């Protein structure tokens, strides 16, 4: 259970929202979305009370005076509030306590996390491998607070997002990842785990479910330096920067996690796709740029022996473009030539495997010059 937030919170209509009556019917106009939304009688009452500066408790009490029991009053208010926040019609204003903060570095950006209480902060800290104690300006700030059993958070753009308590860490991770991808520092990104060994970079490419995180866990156990397990950011010069969030492991990897790290009992989180995940912060994670020496495309199969198949540069480029994504949805010429530099400087293979332990051994041989 999450602690209740002790922060003072104010709900108020967004600047871009306007209330009006049309033929006696209550409506809201959103200047931001250019849409009109009709309110029922209870919704109109709740909106007007919030516009007058009333607290949620005051709204609940006055609904009770109109014959609506407390449970129904809270349910009506919460449903209306969620809809209005999602549509950008309602703002939440709050102030964070000064002692619940944490900073980390991801994608060469300083991320500051502020939470309403220590319990909430601990959930968010579990996402990061590389804390930052340097001080200075934040490139990105996240603030999170609890209301009932929901968590609300906002970033630099001040827009409000919400999620269930158990989905907080995955939702924040997705939010930060999207912001990093959209940074003008990177020309594009693709789905890949990134590791380093002897100063050389290894990329494990594949869509979600290809086994990147499990194989990454195996390689970290074998001595590789962790740099990220999901997305790799690409600079215009062809350098690669992983995003070293804590290693994300789905339920199928928890047995391996327990074998390697003892009886691991970390908190379980729920992603938006319904997957249950746990986070493993990796000490001494690599947090800079790498040059790829090996590009591995994962092909996990139900049975069979492990096998590496060499790929030429054109095949490798086509595969990487298929898994690439850019801020504007298109790969630019700068992105194409950055990708060309990556492929020209690396050896590319398809790795067909069933068991991650066998794949680990073959990749170790490859990186040690034995395969």
mmCIF file with all atom_site columns, C-alpha atoms in Angstrom, residues 6-138:
data_model
loop_
_atom_site.group_PDB
_atom_site.id
_atom_site.type_symbol
_atom_site.label_atom_id
_atom_site.label_alt_id
_atom_site.label_comp_id
_atom_site.label_asym_id
_atom_site.label_entity_id
_atom_site.label_seq_id
_atom_site.pdbx_PDB_ins_code
_atom_site.Cartn_x
_atom_site.Cartn_y
_atom_site.Cartn_z
_atom_site.occupancy
_atom_site.B_iso_or_equiv
_atom_site.pdbx_formal_charge
_atom_site.auth_seq_id
_atom_site.auth_comp_id
_atom_site.auth_asym_id
_atom_site.auth_atom_id
_atom_site.pdbx_PDB_model_num
ATOM 1   C CA . UNK A 1 6   ? 0.654   14.923 2.849   1.00 0.00 ? 6   UNK A CA 1
ATOM 2   C CA . UNK A 1 7   ? 1.120   17.613 0.202   1.00 0.00 ? 7   UNK A CA 1
ATOM 3   C CA . UNK A 1 8   ? -1.413  20.377 -0.172  1.00 0.00 ? 8   UNK A CA 1
ATOM 4   C CA . UNK A 1 9   ? -3.302  19.916 -3.435  1.00 0.00 ? 9   UNK A CA 1
ATOM 5   C CA . UNK A 1 10  ? -5.644  22.263 -5.290  1.00 0.00 ? 10  UNK A CA 1
ATOM 6   C CA . UNK A 1 11  ? -7.925  21.288 -8.178  1.00 0.00 ? 11  UNK A CA 1
ATOM 7   C CA . UNK A 1 12  ? -8.897  24.081 -10.540 1.00 0.00 ? 12  UNK A CA 1
ATOM 8   C CA . UNK A 1 13  ? -10.189 24.492 -14.085 1.00 0.00 ? 13  UNK A CA 1
ATOM 9   C CA . UNK A 1 14  ? -7.506  24.691 -16.742 1.00 0.00 ? 14  UNK A CA 1
ATOM 10  C CA . UNK A 1 15  ? -6.918  28.123 -18.251 1.00 0.00 ? 15  UNK A CA 1
ATOM 11  C CA . UNK A 1 16  ? -8.007  26.779 -21.652 1.00 0.00 ? 16  UNK A CA 1
ATOM 12  C CA . UNK A 1 17  ? -11.371 25.466 -20.305 1.00 0.00 ? 17  UNK A CA 1
ATOM 13  C CA . UNK A 1 18  ? -14.605 27.488 -20.242 1.00 0.00 ? 18  UNK A CA 1
ATOM 14  C CA . UNK A 1 19  ? -18.000 26.661 -18.700 1.00 0.00 ? 19  UNK A CA 1
ATOM 15  C CA . UNK A 1 20  ? -21.276 27.804 -20.275 1.00 0.00 ? 20  UNK A CA 1
ATOM 16  C CA . UNK A 1 21  ? -25.019 27.127 -20.406 1.00 0.00 ? 21  UNK A CA 1
ATOM 17  C CA . UNK A 1 22  ? -26.650 26.454 -23.785 1.00 0.00 ? 22  UNK A CA 1
ATOM 18  C CA . UNK A 1 23  ? -30.455 26.146 -23.658 1.00 0.00 ? 23  UNK A CA 1
ATOM 19  C CA . UNK A 1 24  ? -30.071 25.270 -19.995 1.00 0.00 ? 24  UNK A CA 1
ATOM 20  C CA . UNK A 1 25  ? -27.543 22.499 -20.714 1.00 0.00 ? 25  UNK A CA 1
ATOM 21  C CA . UNK A 1 26  ? -24.114 22.667 -19.050 1.00 0.00 ? 26  UNK A CA 1
ATOM 22  C CA . UNK A 1 27  ? -21.110 22.416 -21.353 1.00 0.00 ? 27  UNK A CA 1
ATOM 23  C CA . UNK A 1 28  ? -17.335 22.779 -21.187 1.00 0.00 ? 28  UNK A CA 1
ATOM 24  C CA . UNK A 1 29  ? -15.328 24.199 -24.068 1.00 0.00 ? 29  UNK A CA 1
ATOM 25  C CA . UNK A 1 30  ? -11.681 23.213 -24.472 1.00 0.00 ? 30  UNK A CA 1
ATOM 26  C CA . UNK A 1 31  ? -9.664  25.787 -26.347 1.00 0.00 ? 31  UNK A CA 1
ATOM 27  C CA . UNK A 1 32  ? -6.748  23.328 -26.508 1.00 0.00 ? 32  UNK A CA 1
ATOM 28  C CA . UNK A 1 33  ? -8.704  20.523 -28.252 1.00 0.00 ? 33  UNK A CA 1
ATOM 29  C CA . UNK A 1 34  ? -11.390 22.727 -29.877 1.00 0.00 ? 34  UNK A CA 1
ATOM 30  C CA . UNK A 1 35  ? -14.137 20.492 -28.513 1.00 0.00 ? 35  UNK A CA 1
ATOM 31  C CA . UNK A 1 36  ? -17.322 20.937 -26.480 1.00 0.00 ? 36  UNK A CA 1
ATOM 32  C CA . UNK A 1 37  ? -18.218 18.441 -23.736 1.00 0.00 ? 37  UNK A CA 1
ATOM 33  C CA . UNK A 1 38  ? -21.688 18.252 -22.173 1.00 0.00 ? 38  UNK A CA 1
ATOM 34  C CA . UNK A 1 39  ? -22.038 17.774 -18.416 1.00 0.00 ? 39  UNK A CA 1
ATOM 35  C CA . UNK A 1 40  ? -24.837 16.069 -16.542 1.00 0.00 ? 40  UNK A CA 1
ATOM 36  C CA . UNK A 1 41  ? -26.339 17.702 -13.475 1.00 0.00 ? 41  UNK A CA 1
ATOM 37  C CA . UNK A 1 42  ? -23.913 16.146 -10.968 1.00 0.00 ? 42  UNK A CA 1
ATOM 38  C CA . UNK A 1 43  ? -20.926 16.857 -13.204 1.00 0.00 ? 43  UNK A CA 1
ATOM 39  C CA . UNK A 1 44  ? -21.956 20.489 -13.578 1.00 0.00 ? 44  UNK A CA 1
ATOM 40  C CA . UNK A 1 45  ? -22.315 20.816 -9.798  1.00 0.00 ? 45  UNK A CA 1
ATOM 41  C CA . UNK A 1 46  ? -18.851 19.312 -9.195  1.00 0.00 ? 46  UNK A CA 1
ATOM 42  C CA . UNK A 1 47  ? -17.267 21.552 -11.829 1.00 0.00 ? 47  UNK A CA 1
ATOM 43  C CA . UNK A 1 48  ? -18.807 24.729 -10.441 1.00 0.00 ? 48  UNK A CA 1
ATOM 44  C CA . UNK A 1 49  ? -17.775 23.897 -6.880  1.00 0.00 ? 49  UNK A CA 1
ATOM 45  C CA . UNK A 1 50  ? -14.162 23.260 -7.985  1.00 0.00 ? 50  UNK A CA 1
ATOM 46  C CA . UNK A 1 51  ? -14.222 26.498 -9.984  1.00 0.00 ? 51  UNK A CA 1
ATOM 47  C CA . UNK A 1 52  ? -15.219 28.288 -6.760  1.00 0.00 ? 52  UNK A CA 1
ATOM 48  C CA . UNK A 1 53  ? -12.149 26.842 -5.019  1.00 0.00 ? 53  UNK A CA 1
ATOM 49  C CA . UNK A 1 54  ? -13.906 24.112 -3.003  1.00 0.00 ? 54  UNK A CA 1
ATOM 50  C CA . UNK A 1 55  ? -11.894 21.112 -1.830  1.00 0.00 ? 55  UNK A CA 1
ATOM 51  C CA . UNK A 1 56  ? -12.810 17.545 -2.749  1.00 0.00 ? 56  UNK A CA 1
ATOM 52  C CA . UNK A 1 57  ? -14.006 16.912 0.795   1.00 0.00 ? 57  UNK A CA 1
ATOM 53  C CA . UNK A 1 58  ? -16.258 19.944 0.564   1.00 0.00 ? 58  UNK A CA 1
ATOM 54  C CA . UNK A 1 59  ? -17.669 18.678 -2.743  1.00 0.00 ? 59  UNK A CA 1
ATOM 55  C CA . UNK A 1 60  ? -18.355 15.257 -1.187  1.00 0.00 ? 60  UNK A CA 1
ATOM 56  C CA . UNK A 1 61  ? -20.140 16.840 1.782   1.00 0.00 ? 61  UNK A CA 1
ATOM 57  C CA . UNK A 1 62  ? -22.349 19.045 -0.378  1.00 0.00 ? 62  UNK A CA 1
ATOM 58  C CA . UNK A 1 63  ? -23.271 16.125 -2.626  1.00 0.00 ? 63  UNK A CA 1
ATOM 59  C CA . UNK A 1 64  ? -24.251 14.299 0.558   1.00 0.00 ? 64  UNK A CA 1
ATOM 60  C CA . UNK A 1 65  ? -26.530 17.165 1.492   1.00 0.00 ? 65  UNK A CA 1
ATOM 61  C CA . UNK A 1 66  ? -28.300 16.594 -1.827  1.00 0.00 ? 66  UNK A CA 1
ATOM 62  C CA . UNK A 1 67  ? -29.037 12.982 -0.925  1.00 0.00 ? 67  UNK A CA 1
ATOM 63  C CA . UNK A 1 68  ? -26.046 11.250 -2.550  1.00 0.00 ? 68  UNK A CA 1
ATOM 64  C CA . UNK A 1 69  ? -24.341 8.833  -0.175  1.00 0.00 ? 69  UNK A CA 1
ATOM 65  C CA . UNK A 1 70  ? -20.623 9.278  0.529   1.00 0.00 ? 70  UNK A CA 1
ATOM 66  C CA . UNK A 1 71  ? -19.418 6.300  -1.542  1.00 0.00 ? 71  UNK A CA 1
ATOM 67  C CA . UNK A 1 72  ? -21.388 7.397  -4.605  1.00 0.00 ? 72  UNK A CA 1
ATOM 68  C CA . UNK A 1 73  ? -20.290 11.022 -4.115  1.00 0.00 ? 73  UNK A CA 1
ATOM 69  C CA . UNK A 1 74  ? -16.636 10.012 -4.077  1.00 0.00 ? 74  UNK A CA 1
ATOM 70  C CA . UNK A 1 75  ? -17.127 7.769  -7.096  1.00 0.00 ? 75  UNK A CA 1
ATOM 71  C CA . UNK A 1 76  ? -18.889 10.495 -9.118  1.00 0.00 ? 76  UNK A CA 1
ATOM 72  C CA . UNK A 1 77  ? -16.217 13.037 -8.213  1.00 0.00 ? 77  UNK A CA 1
ATOM 73  C CA . UNK A 1 78  ? -13.343 10.727 -9.040  1.00 0.00 ? 78  UNK A CA 1
ATOM 74  C CA . UNK A 1 79  ? -14.797 9.700  -12.400 1.00 0.00 ? 79  UNK A CA 1
ATOM 75  C CA . UNK A 1 80  ? -15.409 13.309 -13.371 1.00 0.00 ? 80  UNK A CA 1
ATOM 76  C CA . UNK A 1 81  ? -11.981 14.399 -12.175 1.00 0.00 ? 81  UNK A CA 1
ATOM 77  C CA . UNK A 1 82  ? -10.207 11.628 -14.126 1.00 0.00 ? 82  UNK A CA 1
ATOM 78  C CA . UNK A 1 83  ? -12.064 12.452 -17.335 1.00 0.00 ? 83  UNK A CA 1
ATOM 79  C CA . UNK A 1 84  ? -11.387 16.181 -17.013 1.00 0.00 ? 84  UNK A CA 1
ATOM 80  C CA . UNK A 1 85  ? -7.694  15.651 -16.261 1.00 0.00 ? 85  UNK A CA 1
ATOM 81  C CA . UNK A 1 86  ? -7.285  13.279 -19.224 1.00 0.00 ? 86  UNK A CA 1
ATOM 82  C CA . UNK A 1 87  ? -8.952  15.851 -21.491 1.00 0.00 ? 87  UNK A CA 1
ATOM 83  C CA . UNK A 1 88  ? -6.794  18.684 -20.167 1.00 0.00 ? 88  UNK A CA 1
ATOM 84  C CA . UNK A 1 89  ? -9.790  20.494 -18.666 1.00 0.00 ? 89  UNK A CA 1
ATOM 85  C CA . UNK A 1 90  ? -8.715  20.319 -15.025 1.00 0.00 ? 90  UNK A CA 1
ATOM 86  C CA . UNK A 1 91  ? -5.386  21.162 -13.423 1.00 0.00 ? 91  UNK A CA 1
ATOM 87  C CA . UNK A 1 92  ? -3.881  19.803 -10.250 1.00 0.00 ? 92  UNK A CA 1
ATOM 88  C CA . UNK A 1 93  ? -1.602  22.121 -8.339  1.00 0.00 ? 93  UNK A CA 1
ATOM 89  C CA . UNK A 1 94  ? 0.630   20.827 -5.559  1.00 0.00 ? 94  UNK A CA 1
ATOM 90  C CA . UNK A 1 95  ? 3.935   21.472 -3.828  1.00 0.00 ? 95  UNK A CA 1
ATOM 91  C CA . UNK A 1 96  ? 6.473   18.722 -3.183  1.00 0.00 ? 96  UNK A CA 1
ATOM 92  C CA . UNK A 1 97  ? 8.282   18.261 0.151   1.00 0.00 ? 97  UNK A CA 1
ATOM 93  C CA . UNK A 1 98  ? 11.955  19.208 -0.112  1.00 0.00 ? 98  UNK A CA 1
ATOM 94  C CA . UNK A 1 99  ? 13.303  15.992 1.417   1.00 0.00 ? 99  UNK A CA 1
ATOM 95  C CA . UNK A 1 100 ? 11.805  13.423 -1.012  1.00 0.00 ? 100 UNK A CA 1
ATOM 96  C CA . UNK A 1 101 ? 14.033  13.920 -4.041  1.00 0.00 ? 101 UNK A CA 1
ATOM 97  C CA . UNK A 1 102 ? 16.394  11.834 -6.124  1.00 0.00 ? 102 UNK A CA 1
ATOM 98  C CA . UNK A 1 103 ? 18.541  12.530 -9.203  1.00 0.00 ? 103 UNK A CA 1
ATOM 99  C CA . UNK A 1 104 ? 19.919  10.185 -11.854 1.00 0.00 ? 104 UNK A CA 1
ATOM 100 C CA . UNK A 1 105 ? 21.538  10.394 -15.282 1.00 0.00 ? 105 UNK A CA 1
ATOM 101 C CA . UNK A 1 106 ? 19.978  8.739  -18.330 1.00 0.00 ? 106 UNK A CA 1
ATOM 102 C CA . UNK A 1 107 ? 20.778  9.325  -21.997 1.00 0.00 ? 107 UNK A CA 1
ATOM 103 C CA . UNK A 1 108 ? 23.259  12.030 -20.933 1.00 0.00 ? 108 UNK A CA 1
ATOM 104 C CA . UNK A 1 109 ? 20.403  13.912 -19.302 1.00 0.00 ? 109 UNK A CA 1
ATOM 105 C CA . UNK A 1 110 ? 19.996  14.674 -15.612 1.00 0.00 ? 110 UNK A CA 1
ATOM 106 C CA . UNK A 1 111 ? 16.648  13.424 -14.319 1.00 0.00 ? 111 UNK A CA 1
ATOM 107 C CA . UNK A 1 112 ? 15.223  14.753 -11.071 1.00 0.00 ? 112 UNK A CA 1
ATOM 108 C CA . UNK A 1 113 ? 12.476  12.813 -9.285  1.00 0.00 ? 113 UNK A CA 1
ATOM 109 C CA . UNK A 1 114 ? 10.382  14.387 -6.534  1.00 0.00 ? 114 UNK A CA 1
ATOM 110 C CA . UNK A 1 115 ? 7.721   12.477 -4.626  1.00 0.00 ? 115 UNK A CA 1
ATOM 111 C CA . UNK A 1 116 ? 5.036   13.296 -2.108  1.00 0.00 ? 116 UNK A CA 1
ATOM 112 C CA . UNK A 1 117 ? 6.327   10.766 0.436   1.00 0.00 ? 117 UNK A CA 1
ATOM 113 C CA . UNK A 1 118 ? 9.205   8.353  1.016   1.00 0.00 ? 118 UNK A CA 1
ATOM 114 C CA . UNK A 1 119 ? 7.215   5.254  0.014   1.00 0.00 ? 119 UNK A CA 1
ATOM 115 C CA . UNK A 1 120 ? 6.464   6.732  -3.389  1.00 0.00 ? 120 UNK A CA 1
ATOM 116 C CA . UNK A 1 121 ? 10.070  7.843  -3.830  1.00 0.00 ? 121 UNK A CA 1
ATOM 117 C CA . UNK A 1 122 ? 11.387  4.325  -3.109  1.00 0.00 ? 122 UNK A CA 1
ATOM 118 C CA . UNK A 1 123 ? 9.211   2.903  -5.872  1.00 0.00 ? 123 UNK A CA 1
ATOM 119 C CA . UNK A 1 124 ? 10.721  5.377  -8.313  1.00 0.00 ? 124 UNK A CA 1
ATOM 120 C CA . UNK A 1 125 ? 14.313  4.970  -7.146  1.00 0.00 ? 125 UNK A CA 1
ATOM 121 C CA . UNK A 1 126 ? 14.065  1.274  -8.051  1.00 0.00 ? 126 UNK A CA 1
ATOM 122 C CA . UNK A 1 127 ? 13.988  2.330  -11.719 1.00 0.00 ? 127 UNK A CA 1
ATOM 123 C CA . UNK A 1 128 ? 17.516  3.745  -11.800 1.00 0.00 ? 128 UNK A CA 1
ATOM 124 C CA . UNK A 1 129 ? 21.057  2.367  -11.786 1.00 0.00 ? 129 UNK A CA 1
ATOM 125 C CA . UNK A 1 130 ? 23.161  5.536  -11.855 1.00 0.00 ? 130 UNK A CA 1
ATOM 126 C CA . UNK A 1 131 ? 22.414  8.157  -9.170  1.00 0.00 ? 131 UNK A CA 1
ATOM 127 C CA . UNK A 1 132 ? 23.671  11.689 -9.666  1.00 0.00 ? 132 UNK A CA 1
ATOM 128 C CA . UNK A 1 133 ? 25.072  13.788 -6.809  1.00 0.00 ? 133 UNK A CA 1
ATOM 129 C CA . UNK A 1 134 ? 26.642  16.559 -8.882  1.00 0.00 ? 134 UNK A CA 1
ATOM 130 C CA . UNK A 1 135 ? 23.992  19.211 -8.288  1.00 0.00 ? 135 UNK A CA 1
ATOM 131 C CA . UNK A 1 136 ? 23.307  21.738 -10.989 1.00 0.00 ? 136 UNK A CA 1
ATOM 132 C CA . UNK A 1 137 ? 20.333  22.194 -13.287 1.00 0.00 ? 137 UNK A CA 1
ATOM 133 C CA . UNK A 1 138 ? 17.924  19.362 -14.114 1.00 0.00 ? 138 UNK A CA 1
#
